[in-house]
PDB file of C-alpha atoms and ligand atoms in Angstrom:
ATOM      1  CA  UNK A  20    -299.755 195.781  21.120  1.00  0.00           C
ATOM      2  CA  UNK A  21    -296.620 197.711  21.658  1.00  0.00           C
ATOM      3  CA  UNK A  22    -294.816 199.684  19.476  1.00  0.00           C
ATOM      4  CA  UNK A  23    -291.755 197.757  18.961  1.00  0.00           C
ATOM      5  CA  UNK A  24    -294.139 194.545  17.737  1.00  0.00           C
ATOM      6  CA  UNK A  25    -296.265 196.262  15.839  1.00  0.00           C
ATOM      7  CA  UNK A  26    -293.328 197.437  13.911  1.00  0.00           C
ATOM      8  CA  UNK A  27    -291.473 194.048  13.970  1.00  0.00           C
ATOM      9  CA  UNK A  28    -291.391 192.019  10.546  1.00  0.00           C
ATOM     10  CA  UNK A  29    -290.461 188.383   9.436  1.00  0.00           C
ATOM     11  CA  UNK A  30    -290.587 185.030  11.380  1.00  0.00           C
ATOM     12  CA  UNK A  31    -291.477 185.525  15.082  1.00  0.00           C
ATOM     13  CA  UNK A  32    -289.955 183.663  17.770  1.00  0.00           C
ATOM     14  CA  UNK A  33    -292.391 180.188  18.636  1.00  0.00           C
ATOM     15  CA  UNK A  34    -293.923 180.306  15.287  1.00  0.00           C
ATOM     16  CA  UNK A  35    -292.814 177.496  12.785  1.00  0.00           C
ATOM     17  CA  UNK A  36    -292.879 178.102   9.129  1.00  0.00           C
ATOM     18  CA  UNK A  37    -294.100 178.422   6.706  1.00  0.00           C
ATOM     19  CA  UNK A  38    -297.771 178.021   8.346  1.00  0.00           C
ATOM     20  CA  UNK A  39    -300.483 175.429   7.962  1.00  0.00           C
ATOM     21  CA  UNK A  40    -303.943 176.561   7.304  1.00  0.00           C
ATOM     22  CA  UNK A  41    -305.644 173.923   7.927  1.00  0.00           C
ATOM     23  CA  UNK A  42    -309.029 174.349   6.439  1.00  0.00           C
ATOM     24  CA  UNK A  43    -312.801 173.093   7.175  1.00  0.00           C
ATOM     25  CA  UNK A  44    -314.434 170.350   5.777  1.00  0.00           C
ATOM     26  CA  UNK A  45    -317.701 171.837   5.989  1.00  0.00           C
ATOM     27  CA  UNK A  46    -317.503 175.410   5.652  1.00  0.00           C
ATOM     28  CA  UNK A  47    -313.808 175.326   3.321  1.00  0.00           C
ATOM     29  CA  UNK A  48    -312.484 178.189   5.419  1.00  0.00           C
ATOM     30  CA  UNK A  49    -309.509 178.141   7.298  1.00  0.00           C
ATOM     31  CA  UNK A  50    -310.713 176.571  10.538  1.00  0.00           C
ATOM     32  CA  UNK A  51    -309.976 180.119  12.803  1.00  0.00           C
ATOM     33  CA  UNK A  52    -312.821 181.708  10.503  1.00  0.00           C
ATOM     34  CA  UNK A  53    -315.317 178.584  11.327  1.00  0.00           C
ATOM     35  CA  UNK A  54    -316.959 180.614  14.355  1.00  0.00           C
ATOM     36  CA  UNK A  55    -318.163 183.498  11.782  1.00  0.00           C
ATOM     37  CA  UNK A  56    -319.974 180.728   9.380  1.00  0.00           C
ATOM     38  CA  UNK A  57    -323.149 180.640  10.394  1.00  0.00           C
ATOM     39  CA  UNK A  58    -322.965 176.221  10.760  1.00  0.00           C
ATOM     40  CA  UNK A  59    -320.458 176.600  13.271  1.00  0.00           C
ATOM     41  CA  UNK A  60    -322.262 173.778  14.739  1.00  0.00           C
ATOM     42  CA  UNK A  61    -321.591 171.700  12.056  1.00  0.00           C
ATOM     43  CA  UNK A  62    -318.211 173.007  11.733  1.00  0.00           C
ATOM     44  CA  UNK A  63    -317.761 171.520  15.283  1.00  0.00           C
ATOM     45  CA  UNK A  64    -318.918 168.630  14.411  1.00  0.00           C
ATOM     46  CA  UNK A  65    -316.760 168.203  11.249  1.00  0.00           C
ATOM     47  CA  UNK A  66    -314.002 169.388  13.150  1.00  0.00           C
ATOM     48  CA  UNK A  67    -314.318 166.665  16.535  1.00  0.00           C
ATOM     49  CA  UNK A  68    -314.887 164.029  13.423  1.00  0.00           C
ATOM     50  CA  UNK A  69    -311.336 164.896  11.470  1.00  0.00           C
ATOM     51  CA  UNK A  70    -309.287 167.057  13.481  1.00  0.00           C
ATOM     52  CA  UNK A  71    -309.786 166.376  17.112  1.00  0.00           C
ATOM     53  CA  UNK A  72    -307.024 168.040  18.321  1.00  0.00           C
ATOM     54  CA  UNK A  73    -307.972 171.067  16.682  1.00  0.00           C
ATOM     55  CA  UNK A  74    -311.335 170.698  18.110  1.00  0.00           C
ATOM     56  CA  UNK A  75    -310.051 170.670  21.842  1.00  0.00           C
ATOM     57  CA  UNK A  76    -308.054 174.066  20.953  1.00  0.00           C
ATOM     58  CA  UNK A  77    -311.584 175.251  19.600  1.00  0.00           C
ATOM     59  CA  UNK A  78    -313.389 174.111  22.507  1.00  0.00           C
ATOM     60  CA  UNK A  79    -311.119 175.796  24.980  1.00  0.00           C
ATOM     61  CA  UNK A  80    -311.165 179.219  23.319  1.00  0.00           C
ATOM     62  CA  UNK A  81    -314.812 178.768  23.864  1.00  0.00           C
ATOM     63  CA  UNK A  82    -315.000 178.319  27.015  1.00  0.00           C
ATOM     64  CA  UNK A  83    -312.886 180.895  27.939  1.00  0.00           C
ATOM     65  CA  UNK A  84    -314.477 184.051  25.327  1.00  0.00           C
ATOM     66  CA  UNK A  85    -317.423 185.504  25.998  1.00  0.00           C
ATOM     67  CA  UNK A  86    -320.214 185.721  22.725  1.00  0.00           C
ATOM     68  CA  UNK A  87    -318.252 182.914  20.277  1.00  0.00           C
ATOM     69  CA  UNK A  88    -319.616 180.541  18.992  1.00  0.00           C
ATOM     70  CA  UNK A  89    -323.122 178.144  20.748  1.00  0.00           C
ATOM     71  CA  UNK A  90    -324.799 180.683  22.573  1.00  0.00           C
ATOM     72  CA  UNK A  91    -327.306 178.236  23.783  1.00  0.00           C
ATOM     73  CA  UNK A  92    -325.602 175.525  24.615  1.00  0.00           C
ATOM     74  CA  UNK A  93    -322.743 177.787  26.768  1.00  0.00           C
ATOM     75  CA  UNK A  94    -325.975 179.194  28.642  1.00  0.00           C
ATOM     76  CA  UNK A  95    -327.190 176.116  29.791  1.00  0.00           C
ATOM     77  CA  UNK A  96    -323.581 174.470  30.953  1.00  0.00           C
ATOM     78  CA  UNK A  97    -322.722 178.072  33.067  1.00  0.00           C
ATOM     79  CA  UNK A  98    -326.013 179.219  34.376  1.00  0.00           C
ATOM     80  CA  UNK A  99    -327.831 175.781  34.867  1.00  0.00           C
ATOM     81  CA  UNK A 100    -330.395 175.516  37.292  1.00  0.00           C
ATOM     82  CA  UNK A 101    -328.892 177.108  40.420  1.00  0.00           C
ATOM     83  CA  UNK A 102    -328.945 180.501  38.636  1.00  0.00           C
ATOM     84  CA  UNK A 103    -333.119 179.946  37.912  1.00  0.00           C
ATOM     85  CA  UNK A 104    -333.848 179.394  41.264  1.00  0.00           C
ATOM     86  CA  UNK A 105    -331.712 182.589  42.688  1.00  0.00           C
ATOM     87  CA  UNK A 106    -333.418 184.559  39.873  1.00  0.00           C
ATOM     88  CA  UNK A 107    -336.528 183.149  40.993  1.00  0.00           C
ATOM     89  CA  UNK A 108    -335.903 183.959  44.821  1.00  0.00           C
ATOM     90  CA  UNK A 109    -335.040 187.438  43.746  1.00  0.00           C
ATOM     91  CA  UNK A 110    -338.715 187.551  42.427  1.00  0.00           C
ATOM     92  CA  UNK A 111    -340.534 186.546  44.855  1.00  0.00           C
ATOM     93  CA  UNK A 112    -343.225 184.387  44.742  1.00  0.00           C
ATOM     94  CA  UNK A 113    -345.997 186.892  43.752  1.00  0.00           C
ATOM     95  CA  UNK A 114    -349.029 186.142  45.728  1.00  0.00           C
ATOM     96  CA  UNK A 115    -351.319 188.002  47.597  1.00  0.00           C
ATOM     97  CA  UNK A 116    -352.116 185.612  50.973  1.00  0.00           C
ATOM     98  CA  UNK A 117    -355.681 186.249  53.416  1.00  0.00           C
ATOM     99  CA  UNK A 118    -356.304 185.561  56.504  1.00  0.00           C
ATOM    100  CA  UNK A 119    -358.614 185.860  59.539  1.00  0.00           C
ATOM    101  CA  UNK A 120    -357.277 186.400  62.711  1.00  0.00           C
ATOM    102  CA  UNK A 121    -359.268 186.740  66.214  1.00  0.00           C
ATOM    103  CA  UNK A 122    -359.505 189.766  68.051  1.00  0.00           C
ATOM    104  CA  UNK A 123    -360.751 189.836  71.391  1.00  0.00           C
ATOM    105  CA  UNK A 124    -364.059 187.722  72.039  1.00  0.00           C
ATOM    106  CA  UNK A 125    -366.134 188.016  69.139  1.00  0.00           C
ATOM    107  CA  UNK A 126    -364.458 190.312  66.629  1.00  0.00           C
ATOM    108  CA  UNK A 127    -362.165 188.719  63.732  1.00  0.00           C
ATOM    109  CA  UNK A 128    -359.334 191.170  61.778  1.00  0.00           C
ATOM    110  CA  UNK A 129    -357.850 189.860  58.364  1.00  0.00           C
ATOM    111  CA  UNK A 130    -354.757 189.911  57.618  1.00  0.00           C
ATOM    112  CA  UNK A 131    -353.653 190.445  54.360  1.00  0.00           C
ATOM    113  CA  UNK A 132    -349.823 189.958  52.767  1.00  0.00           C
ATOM    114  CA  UNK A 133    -348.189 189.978  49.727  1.00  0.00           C
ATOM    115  CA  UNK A 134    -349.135 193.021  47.784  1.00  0.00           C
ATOM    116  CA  UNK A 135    -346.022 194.722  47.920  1.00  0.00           C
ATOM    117  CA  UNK A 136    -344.846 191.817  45.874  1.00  0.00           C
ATOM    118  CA  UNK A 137    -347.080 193.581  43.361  1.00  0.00           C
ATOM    119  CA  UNK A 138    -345.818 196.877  43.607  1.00  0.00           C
ATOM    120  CA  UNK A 139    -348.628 198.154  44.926  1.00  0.00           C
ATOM    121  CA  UNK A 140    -347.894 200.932  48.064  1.00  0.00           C
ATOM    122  CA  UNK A 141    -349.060 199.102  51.590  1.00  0.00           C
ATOM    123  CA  UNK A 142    -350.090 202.805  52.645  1.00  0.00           C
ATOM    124  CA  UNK A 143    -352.520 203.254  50.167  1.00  0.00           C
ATOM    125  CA  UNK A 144    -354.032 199.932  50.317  1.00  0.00           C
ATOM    126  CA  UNK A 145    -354.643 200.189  53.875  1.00  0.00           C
ATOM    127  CA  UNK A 146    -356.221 203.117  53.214  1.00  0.00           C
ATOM    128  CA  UNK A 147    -358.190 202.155  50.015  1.00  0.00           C
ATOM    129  CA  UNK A 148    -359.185 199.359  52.642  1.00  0.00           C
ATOM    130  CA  UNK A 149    -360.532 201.540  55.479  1.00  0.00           C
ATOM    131  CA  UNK A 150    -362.700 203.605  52.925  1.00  0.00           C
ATOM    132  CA  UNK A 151    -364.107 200.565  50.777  1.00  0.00           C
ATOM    133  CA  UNK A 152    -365.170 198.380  54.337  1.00  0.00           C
ATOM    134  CA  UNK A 153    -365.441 201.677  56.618  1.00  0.00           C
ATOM    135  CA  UNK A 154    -363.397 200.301  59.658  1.00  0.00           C
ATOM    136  CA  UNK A 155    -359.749 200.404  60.845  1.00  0.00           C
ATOM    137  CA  UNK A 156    -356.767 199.442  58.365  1.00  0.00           C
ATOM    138  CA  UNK A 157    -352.835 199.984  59.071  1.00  0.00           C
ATOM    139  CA  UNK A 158    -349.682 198.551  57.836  1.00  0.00           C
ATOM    140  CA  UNK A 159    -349.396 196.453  60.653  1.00  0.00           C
ATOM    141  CA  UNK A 160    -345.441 194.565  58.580  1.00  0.00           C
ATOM    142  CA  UNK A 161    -343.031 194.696  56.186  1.00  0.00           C
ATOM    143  CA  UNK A 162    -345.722 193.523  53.681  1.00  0.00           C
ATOM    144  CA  UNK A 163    -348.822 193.143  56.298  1.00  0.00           C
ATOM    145  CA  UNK A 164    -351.727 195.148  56.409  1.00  0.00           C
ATOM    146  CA  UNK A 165    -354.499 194.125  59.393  1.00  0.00           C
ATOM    147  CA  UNK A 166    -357.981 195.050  58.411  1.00  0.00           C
ATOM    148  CA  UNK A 167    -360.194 195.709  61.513  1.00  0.00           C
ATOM    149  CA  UNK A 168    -363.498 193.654  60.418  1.00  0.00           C
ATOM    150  CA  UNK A 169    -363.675 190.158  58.772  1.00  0.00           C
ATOM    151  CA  UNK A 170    -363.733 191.198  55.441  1.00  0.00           C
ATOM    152  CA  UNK A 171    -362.036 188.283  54.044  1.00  0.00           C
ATOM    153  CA  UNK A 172    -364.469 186.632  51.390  1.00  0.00           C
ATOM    154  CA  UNK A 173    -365.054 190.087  50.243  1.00  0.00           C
ATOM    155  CA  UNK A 174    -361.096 190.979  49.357  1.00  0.00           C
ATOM    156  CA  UNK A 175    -361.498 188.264  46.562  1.00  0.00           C
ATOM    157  CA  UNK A 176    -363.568 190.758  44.610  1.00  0.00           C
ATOM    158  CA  UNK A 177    -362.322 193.494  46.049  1.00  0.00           C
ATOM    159  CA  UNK A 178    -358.760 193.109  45.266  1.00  0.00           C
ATOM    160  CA  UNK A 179    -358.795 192.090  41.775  1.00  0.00           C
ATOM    161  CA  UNK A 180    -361.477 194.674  41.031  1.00  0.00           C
ATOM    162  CA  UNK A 181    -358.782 197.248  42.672  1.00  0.00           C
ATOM    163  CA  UNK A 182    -355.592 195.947  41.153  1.00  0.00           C
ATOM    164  CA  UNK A 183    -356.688 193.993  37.995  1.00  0.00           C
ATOM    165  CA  UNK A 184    -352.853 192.406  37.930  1.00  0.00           C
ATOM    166  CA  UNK A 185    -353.549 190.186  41.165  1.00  0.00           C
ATOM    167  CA  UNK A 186    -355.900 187.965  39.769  1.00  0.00           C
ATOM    168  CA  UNK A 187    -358.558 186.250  41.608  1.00  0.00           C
ATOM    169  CA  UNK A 188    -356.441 182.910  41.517  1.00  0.00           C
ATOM    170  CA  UNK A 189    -353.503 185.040  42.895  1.00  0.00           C
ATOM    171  CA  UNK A 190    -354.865 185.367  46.256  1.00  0.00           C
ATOM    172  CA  UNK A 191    -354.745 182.610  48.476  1.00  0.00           C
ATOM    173  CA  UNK A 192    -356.848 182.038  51.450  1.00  0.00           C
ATOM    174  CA  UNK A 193    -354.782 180.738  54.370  1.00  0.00           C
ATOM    175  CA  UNK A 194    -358.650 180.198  57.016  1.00  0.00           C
ATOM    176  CA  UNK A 195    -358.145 181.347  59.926  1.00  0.00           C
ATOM    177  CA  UNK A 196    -355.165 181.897  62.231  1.00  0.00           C
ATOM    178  CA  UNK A 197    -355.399 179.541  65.752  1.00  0.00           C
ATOM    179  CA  UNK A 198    -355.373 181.704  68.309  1.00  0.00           C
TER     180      UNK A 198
HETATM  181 ZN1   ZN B 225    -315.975 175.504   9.120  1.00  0.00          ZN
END
């Protein structure tokens, strides 16, 4: 406010007096005071019952101010579904995924994905992986590690006995990759 209307007194320009208060049917406060009564709901209600006009004015000061008034119900007409799934995208699906892949003639590798969606370091899995089956493992992708050996059927122990947060049901086994 600036200092010249902060210092101004009697009737203001636009304003026609001497005031109304209109007050609430439900609460029996003046109808601005409504959205600190803890029925506001109800208030709402009274309010789109009696005064509708009043109500619009109410509604659309709503709308536009951030923490008045239903919390819930403001929620659910702004964010609505689209922001769920982006939240959920953001996520990630977490899921830790197994596969076996050929290599060369005889020899299988298994691929394994989705533990960085844990938080868990690809480095030192591979490496936990290359001690525990005693062959070759490497971050072979963003969120890939290649395990030289089938060890597939094994990594369903393995893992959740490692990293009790991926549970057994968490790790899903995709067969084996066609050649
Ligand atoms: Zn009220």
């Amino acid at each position: 406010m600036s200092e010249s209307s902060r210092l101004t007194l009697g009737p203001k320009p636009g304003v026609t007096y001497p005031i109304e208060v209109i007050y609430c049917g439900n609460c029996s406060m003046p109808i601005e005071y409504c959205e600190y009564y803890p029925e506001y709901d109800k208030c709402k209600q009274w309010l789109e019952r009696n005064l509708p006009t009043e109500f619009e004015k109410i509604k659309l000061s709503d709308e536009t101010s951030e923490g008045a008034g239903d919390e819930e119900k403001k929620r659910q007409k702004r964010g609505g579904k689209g922001m769920m799934k982006a939240k959920k995208k953001d996520d990630g699906p977490k899921q830790v995924c197994v596969s076996r892949a050929p290599r060369g003639k005889k020899k299988s590798v298994t691929v394994v994905t989705g533990l960085s969606s844990f938080g868990i370091d690809l480095k030192v899995a591979a490496k936990f992986f290359g001690t525990k089956f005693a062959c070759g493992s490497s971050v072979t992708g963003d969120d890939e590690i290649v395990i030289q050996g089938d060890v597939k059927d094994d990594l369903f122990d393995v893992i959740p006995d490692k990293w009790p947060e991926i549970d057994e049901d968490l790790i899903e086994d995709l067969g084996d990759q066609k050649r």
